[in-house]
PDB file of C-alpha atoms in Angstrom:
ATOM      1  CA  UNK A 256     -11.583 -33.575  -1.626  1.00 48.00           C
ATOM      2  CA  UNK A 257     -12.069 -29.848  -0.976  1.00 57.00           C
ATOM      3  CA  UNK A 258     -10.393 -30.201   2.443  1.00 65.00           C
ATOM      4  CA  UNK A 259      -7.338 -31.602   0.703  1.00 77.00           C
ATOM      5  CA  UNK A 260      -7.267 -28.570  -1.568  1.00 85.00           C
ATOM      6  CA  UNK A 261      -7.714 -26.204   1.358  1.00 88.00           C
ATOM      7  CA  UNK A 262      -4.784 -27.853   3.110  1.00 89.00           C
ATOM      8  CA  UNK A 263      -2.657 -27.324   0.008  1.00 90.00           C
ATOM      9  CA  UNK A 264      -3.699 -23.667  -0.201  1.00 93.00           C
ATOM     10  CA  UNK A 265      -3.000 -23.066   3.499  1.00 93.00           C
ATOM     11  CA  UNK A 266       0.440 -24.591   2.937  1.00 94.00           C
ATOM     12  CA  UNK A 267       0.991 -22.167   0.031  1.00 95.00           C
ATOM     13  CA  UNK A 268       0.130 -19.213   2.285  1.00 96.00           C
ATOM     14  CA  UNK A 269       2.299 -20.559   5.085  1.00 97.00           C
ATOM     15  CA  UNK A 270       5.243 -20.881   2.685  1.00 97.00           C
ATOM     16  CA  UNK A 271       4.687 -17.341   1.385  1.00 97.00           C
ATOM     17  CA  UNK A 272       4.601 -15.920   4.931  1.00 97.00           C
ATOM     18  CA  UNK A 273       7.624 -17.949   6.077  1.00 97.00           C
ATOM     19  CA  UNK A 274       9.627 -16.814   3.052  1.00 97.00           C
ATOM     20  CA  UNK A 275       8.758 -13.149   3.676  1.00 98.00           C
ATOM     21  CA  UNK A 276       9.474 -13.420   7.423  1.00 97.00           C
ATOM     22  CA  UNK A 277      12.917 -14.815   6.595  1.00 98.00           C
ATOM     23  CA  UNK A 278      13.437 -12.069   4.018  1.00 98.00           C
ATOM     24  CA  UNK A 279      12.405  -9.414   6.558  1.00 97.00           C
ATOM     25  CA  UNK A 280      14.796 -10.894   9.123  1.00 97.00           C
ATOM     26  CA  UNK A 281      17.637 -10.719   6.575  1.00 98.00           C
ATOM     27  CA  UNK A 282      16.752  -7.110   5.690  1.00 98.00           C
ATOM     28  CA  UNK A 283      16.769  -6.164   9.378  1.00 97.00           C
ATOM     29  CA  UNK A 284      20.161  -7.804   9.946  1.00 97.00           C
ATOM     30  CA  UNK A 285      21.522  -5.930   6.921  1.00 97.00           C
ATOM     31  CA  UNK A 286      20.185  -2.602   8.203  1.00 97.00           C
ATOM     32  CA  UNK A 287      21.351  -3.179  11.785  1.00 97.00           C
ATOM     33  CA  UNK A 288      24.891  -3.725  10.481  1.00 97.00           C
ATOM     34  CA  UNK A 289      24.845  -0.674   8.184  1.00 97.00           C
ATOM     35  CA  UNK A 290      22.760   1.646  10.388  1.00 97.00           C
ATOM     36  CA  UNK A 291      22.985   0.522  14.058  1.00 96.00           C
ATOM     37  CA  UNK A 292      21.013   3.603  15.127  1.00 97.00           C
ATOM     38  CA  UNK A 293      17.899   2.013  13.633  1.00 96.00           C
ATOM     39  CA  UNK A 294      18.122  -0.939  16.026  1.00 96.00           C
ATOM     40  CA  UNK A 295      18.354   1.513  18.927  1.00 97.00           C
ATOM     41  CA  UNK A 296      15.300   3.350  17.637  1.00 97.00           C
ATOM     42  CA  UNK A 297      13.341   0.105  17.262  1.00 96.00           C
ATOM     43  CA  UNK A 298      14.278  -0.908  20.810  1.00 96.00           C
ATOM     44  CA  UNK A 299      13.077   2.484  22.108  1.00 96.00           C
ATOM     45  CA  UNK A 300       9.818   2.085  20.176  1.00 94.00           C
ATOM     46  CA  UNK A 301       9.356  -1.383  21.712  1.00 94.00           C
ATOM     47  CA  UNK A 302       9.944  -0.059  25.251  1.00 93.00           C
ATOM     48  CA  UNK A 303       7.558   2.849  24.706  1.00 90.00           C
ATOM     49  CA  UNK A 304       4.937   0.493  23.273  1.00 89.00           C
ATOM     50  CA  UNK A 305       5.201  -1.683  26.373  1.00 90.00           C
ATOM     51  CA  UNK A 306       4.856   1.408  28.579  1.00 83.00           C
ATOM     52  CA  UNK A 307       1.835   2.453  26.534  1.00 80.00           C
ATOM     53  CA  UNK A 308       0.207  -0.942  27.081  1.00 81.00           C
ATOM     54  CA  UNK A 309       0.994  -0.932  30.819  1.00 81.00           C
ATOM     55  CA  UNK A 310      -0.471   2.558  31.214  1.00 76.00           C
ATOM     56  CA  UNK A 311      -3.643   1.501  29.425  1.00 75.00           C
ATOM     57  CA  UNK A 312      -3.997  -1.610  31.597  1.00 77.00           C
ATOM     58  CA  UNK A 313      -3.262   0.187  34.870  1.00 77.00           C
ATOM     59  CA  UNK A 314      -5.757   2.988  34.222  1.00 69.00           C
ATOM     60  CA  UNK A 315      -3.154   5.363  35.577  1.00 61.00           C
ATOM     61  CA  UNK A 316      -4.223   8.914  36.512  1.00 64.00           C
ATOM     62  CA  UNK A 317      -3.734  11.389  33.705  1.00 67.00           C
ATOM     63  CA  UNK A 318      -3.753   8.389  31.384  1.00 70.00           C
ATOM     64  CA  UNK A 319      -4.857  10.525  28.429  1.00 76.00           C
ATOM     65  CA  UNK A 320      -1.921  12.907  28.785  1.00 79.00           C
ATOM     66  CA  UNK A 321       0.496  10.018  29.322  1.00 76.00           C
ATOM     67  CA  UNK A 322      -0.864   8.103  26.328  1.00 79.00           C
ATOM     68  CA  UNK A 323      -0.687  11.167  24.113  1.00 85.00           C
ATOM     69  CA  UNK A 324       2.946  11.756  25.073  1.00 86.00           C
ATOM     70  CA  UNK A 325       3.898   8.121  24.525  1.00 85.00           C
ATOM     71  CA  UNK A 326       2.160   8.023  21.124  1.00 88.00           C
ATOM     72  CA  UNK A 327       3.901  11.231  20.065  1.00 93.00           C
ATOM     73  CA  UNK A 328       7.284   9.821  21.135  1.00 93.00           C
ATOM     74  CA  UNK A 329       6.645   6.609  19.188  1.00 92.00           C
ATOM     75  CA  UNK A 330       5.602   8.599  16.117  1.00 94.00           C
ATOM     76  CA  UNK A 331       8.716  10.781  16.355  1.00 96.00           C
ATOM     77  CA  UNK A 332      10.945   7.696  16.587  1.00 96.00           C
ATOM     78  CA  UNK A 333       9.246   6.085  13.589  1.00 95.00           C
ATOM     79  CA  UNK A 334       9.815   9.262  11.586  1.00 96.00           C
ATOM     80  CA  UNK A 335      13.511   9.283  12.566  1.00 97.00           C
ATOM     81  CA  UNK A 336      13.818   5.634  11.584  1.00 96.00           C
ATOM     82  CA  UNK A 337      12.226   6.333   8.175  1.00 96.00           C
ATOM     83  CA  UNK A 338      14.438   9.362   7.618  1.00 96.00           C
ATOM     84  CA  UNK A 339      17.531   7.283   8.382  1.00 96.00           C
ATOM     85  CA  UNK A 340      16.464   4.555   5.950  1.00 96.00           C
ATOM     86  CA  UNK A 341      15.796   7.058   3.185  1.00 96.00           C
ATOM     87  CA  UNK A 342      19.073   8.902   3.849  1.00 96.00           C
ATOM     88  CA  UNK A 343      20.881   5.605   3.170  1.00 97.00           C
ATOM     89  CA  UNK A 344      18.906   5.128  -0.086  1.00 96.00           C
ATOM     90  CA  UNK A 345      16.549   2.452   1.238  1.00 97.00           C
ATOM     91  CA  UNK A 346      12.810   2.537   0.573  1.00 96.00           C
ATOM     92  CA  UNK A 347      10.648   3.770   3.442  1.00 95.00           C
ATOM     93  CA  UNK A 348       8.998   0.362   3.820  1.00 95.00           C
ATOM     94  CA  UNK A 349      12.230  -1.647   3.688  1.00 97.00           C
ATOM     95  CA  UNK A 350      11.762  -2.930   7.239  1.00 96.00           C
ATOM     96  CA  UNK A 351       8.075  -3.757   6.780  1.00 95.00           C
ATOM     97  CA  UNK A 352       6.516  -7.051   5.738  1.00 95.00           C
ATOM     98  CA  UNK A 353       6.099  -7.164   1.964  1.00 96.00           C
ATOM     99  CA  UNK A 354       2.926  -9.079   1.259  1.00 96.00           C
ATOM    100  CA  UNK A 355       2.120 -10.664  -2.076  1.00 96.00           C
ATOM    101  CA  UNK A 356      -1.489  -9.725  -1.385  1.00 96.00           C
ATOM    102  CA  UNK A 357      -1.912  -6.537   0.613  1.00 95.00           C
ATOM    103  CA  UNK A 358      -5.681  -7.063   0.877  1.00 96.00           C
ATOM    104  CA  UNK A 359      -5.499 -10.197   3.050  1.00 97.00           C
ATOM    105  CA  UNK A 360      -1.841  -9.943   4.121  1.00 96.00           C
ATOM    106  CA  UNK A 361      -1.189 -13.415   2.729  1.00 97.00           C
ATOM    107  CA  UNK A 362      -3.777 -15.159   4.878  1.00 95.00           C
ATOM    108  CA  UNK A 363      -6.338 -15.825   2.154  1.00 95.00           C
ATOM    109  CA  UNK A 364      -9.112 -14.174   4.118  1.00 95.00           C
ATOM    110  CA  UNK A 365     -10.466 -10.689   4.623  1.00 96.00           C
ATOM    111  CA  UNK A 366     -12.441 -11.106   7.791  1.00 94.00           C
ATOM    112  CA  UNK A 367     -14.357 -14.329   7.208  1.00 94.00           C
ATOM    113  CA  UNK A 368     -14.513 -13.975   3.404  1.00 95.00           C
ATOM    114  CA  UNK A 369     -12.063 -15.589   1.010  1.00 94.00           C
ATOM    115  CA  UNK A 370      -9.781 -13.101  -0.727  1.00 95.00           C
ATOM    116  CA  UNK A 371      -9.480 -12.984  -4.505  1.00 95.00           C
ATOM    117  CA  UNK A 372      -5.943 -14.352  -4.194  1.00 95.00           C
ATOM    118  CA  UNK A 373      -7.355 -17.412  -2.393  1.00 95.00           C
ATOM    119  CA  UNK A 374      -9.506 -18.091  -5.428  1.00 91.00           C
ATOM    120  CA  UNK A 375      -6.439 -17.706  -7.648  1.00 93.00           C
ATOM    121  CA  UNK A 376      -4.524 -20.295  -5.609  1.00 94.00           C
ATOM    122  CA  UNK A 377      -7.564 -22.588  -5.589  1.00 90.00           C
ATOM    123  CA  UNK A 378      -7.650 -22.529  -9.399  1.00 89.00           C
ATOM    124  CA  UNK A 379      -3.892 -23.226  -9.468  1.00 87.00           C
ATOM    125  CA  UNK A 380      -4.303 -26.202  -7.126  1.00 89.00           C
ATOM    126  CA  UNK A 381      -7.265 -27.557  -9.138  1.00 87.00           C
ATOM    127  CA  UNK A 382      -5.221 -27.198 -12.330  1.00 83.00           C
ATOM    128  CA  UNK A 383      -2.202 -28.899 -10.774  1.00 83.00           C
ATOM    129  CA  UNK A 384      -4.330 -31.806  -9.552  1.00 82.00           C
ATOM    130  CA  UNK A 385      -6.394 -32.097 -12.747  1.00 82.00           C
ATOM    131  CA  UNK A 386      -3.698 -33.725 -14.854  1.00 81.00           C
ATOM    132  CA  UNK A 387      -4.162 -31.128 -17.606  1.00 79.00           C
ATOM    133  CA  UNK A 388      -0.546 -30.045 -17.364  1.00 75.00           C
ATOM    134  CA  UNK A 389       0.644 -33.503 -18.410  1.00 80.00           C
ATOM    135  CA  UNK A 390      -2.049 -33.795 -21.090  1.00 80.00           C
ATOM    136  CA  UNK A 391      -1.091 -30.463 -22.601  1.00 78.00           C
ATOM    137  CA  UNK A 392       2.531 -31.519 -23.001  1.00 79.00           C
ATOM    138  CA  UNK A 393       1.336 -33.860 -25.753  1.00 79.00           C
ATOM    139  CA  UNK A 394      -2.033 -32.458 -26.756  1.00 78.00           C
ATOM    140  CA  UNK A 395      -1.167 -28.962 -27.914  1.00 76.00           C
ATOM    141  CA  UNK A 396      -0.886 -26.921 -31.087  1.00 73.00           C
ATOM    142  CA  UNK A 397       2.769 -27.831 -31.538  1.00 77.00           C
ATOM    143  CA  UNK A 398       1.653 -31.430 -32.089  1.00 73.00           C
ATOM    144  CA  UNK A 399      -1.436 -30.566 -34.104  1.00 71.00           C
ATOM    145  CA  UNK A 400      -1.791 -32.610 -37.272  1.00 72.00           C
ATOM    146  CA  UNK A 401      -3.677 -30.992 -40.118  1.00 69.00           C
ATOM    147  CA  UNK A 402      -3.319 -34.069 -42.323  1.00 74.00           C
ATOM    148  CA  UNK A 403      -5.956 -35.999 -40.328  1.00 73.00           C
ATOM    149  CA  UNK A 404      -8.717 -33.612 -41.470  1.00 72.00           C
ATOM    150  CA  UNK A 405     -10.673 -34.241 -44.631  1.00 73.00           C
ATOM    151  CA  UNK A 406     -10.390 -31.984 -47.663  1.00 79.00           C
ATOM    152  CA  UNK A 407     -13.971 -32.880 -48.634  1.00 80.00           C
ATOM    153  CA  UNK A 408     -16.853 -30.841 -47.326  1.00 75.00           C
ATOM    154  CA  UNK A 409     -20.255 -32.199 -46.441  1.00 78.00           C
ATOM    155  CA  UNK A 410     -23.581 -30.685 -47.440  1.00 77.00           C
ATOM    156  CA  UNK A 411     -23.929 -28.973 -44.071  1.00 77.00           C
ATOM    157  CA  UNK A 412     -20.470 -27.386 -44.163  1.00 73.00           C
ATOM    158  CA  UNK A 413     -19.447 -24.279 -46.098  1.00 70.00           C
ATOM    159  CA  UNK A 414     -15.785 -25.335 -46.086  1.00 78.00           C
ATOM    160  CA  UNK A 415     -13.960 -28.604 -45.660  1.00 80.00           C
ATOM    161  CA  UNK A 416     -12.731 -29.440 -42.147  1.00 76.00           C
ATOM    162  CA  UNK A 417      -9.159 -28.999 -43.345  1.00 72.00           C
ATOM    163  CA  UNK A 418      -9.857 -25.462 -44.696  1.00 75.00           C
ATOM    164  CA  UNK A 419     -11.655 -24.542 -41.473  1.00 73.00           C
ATOM    165  CA  UNK A 420      -8.641 -25.676 -39.406  1.00 73.00           C
ATOM    166  CA  UNK A 421      -6.174 -23.812 -41.645  1.00 65.00           C
ATOM    167  CA  UNK A 422      -8.036 -20.602 -40.883  1.00 65.00           C
ATOM    168  CA  UNK A 423      -6.844 -20.848 -37.284  1.00 63.00           C
ATOM    169  CA  UNK A 424      -3.208 -21.475 -38.125  1.00 63.00           C
TER     170      UNK A 424
END
């Protein structure tokens, strides 16, 4: 039973991530049309990142100096990209993933521990599968009938059941 719930929760996270990836793709397309320079900058950052990785793997001489230069160039390009976005009245993080939960980045886990949002989705799935939603459509305060309660009190009661119920309405 729990595995079925976990599958449902993993599907929820997958849908959240897919929706945001699509949204990010649409934001990028929008920006590339309005500010083509940003696509150029991102391509330069990608090339420099590849060079950075190659230099690390090749253990090239003067690797520290080379890495420092590459990192500085990448940082400078990221700053230019951010400045361009802001100059066109976009938020600085417009081209970043926007997670519903920044703690786990919409995975449900922080390391090997379940995130608080996972627990929230678990409760939602339990509630959905419990049948309470259907029960509450009929069994709720809108359908509450005060006339079924007695106006007579017993020896153990200070007030009649009807008076006690009225107190809450």
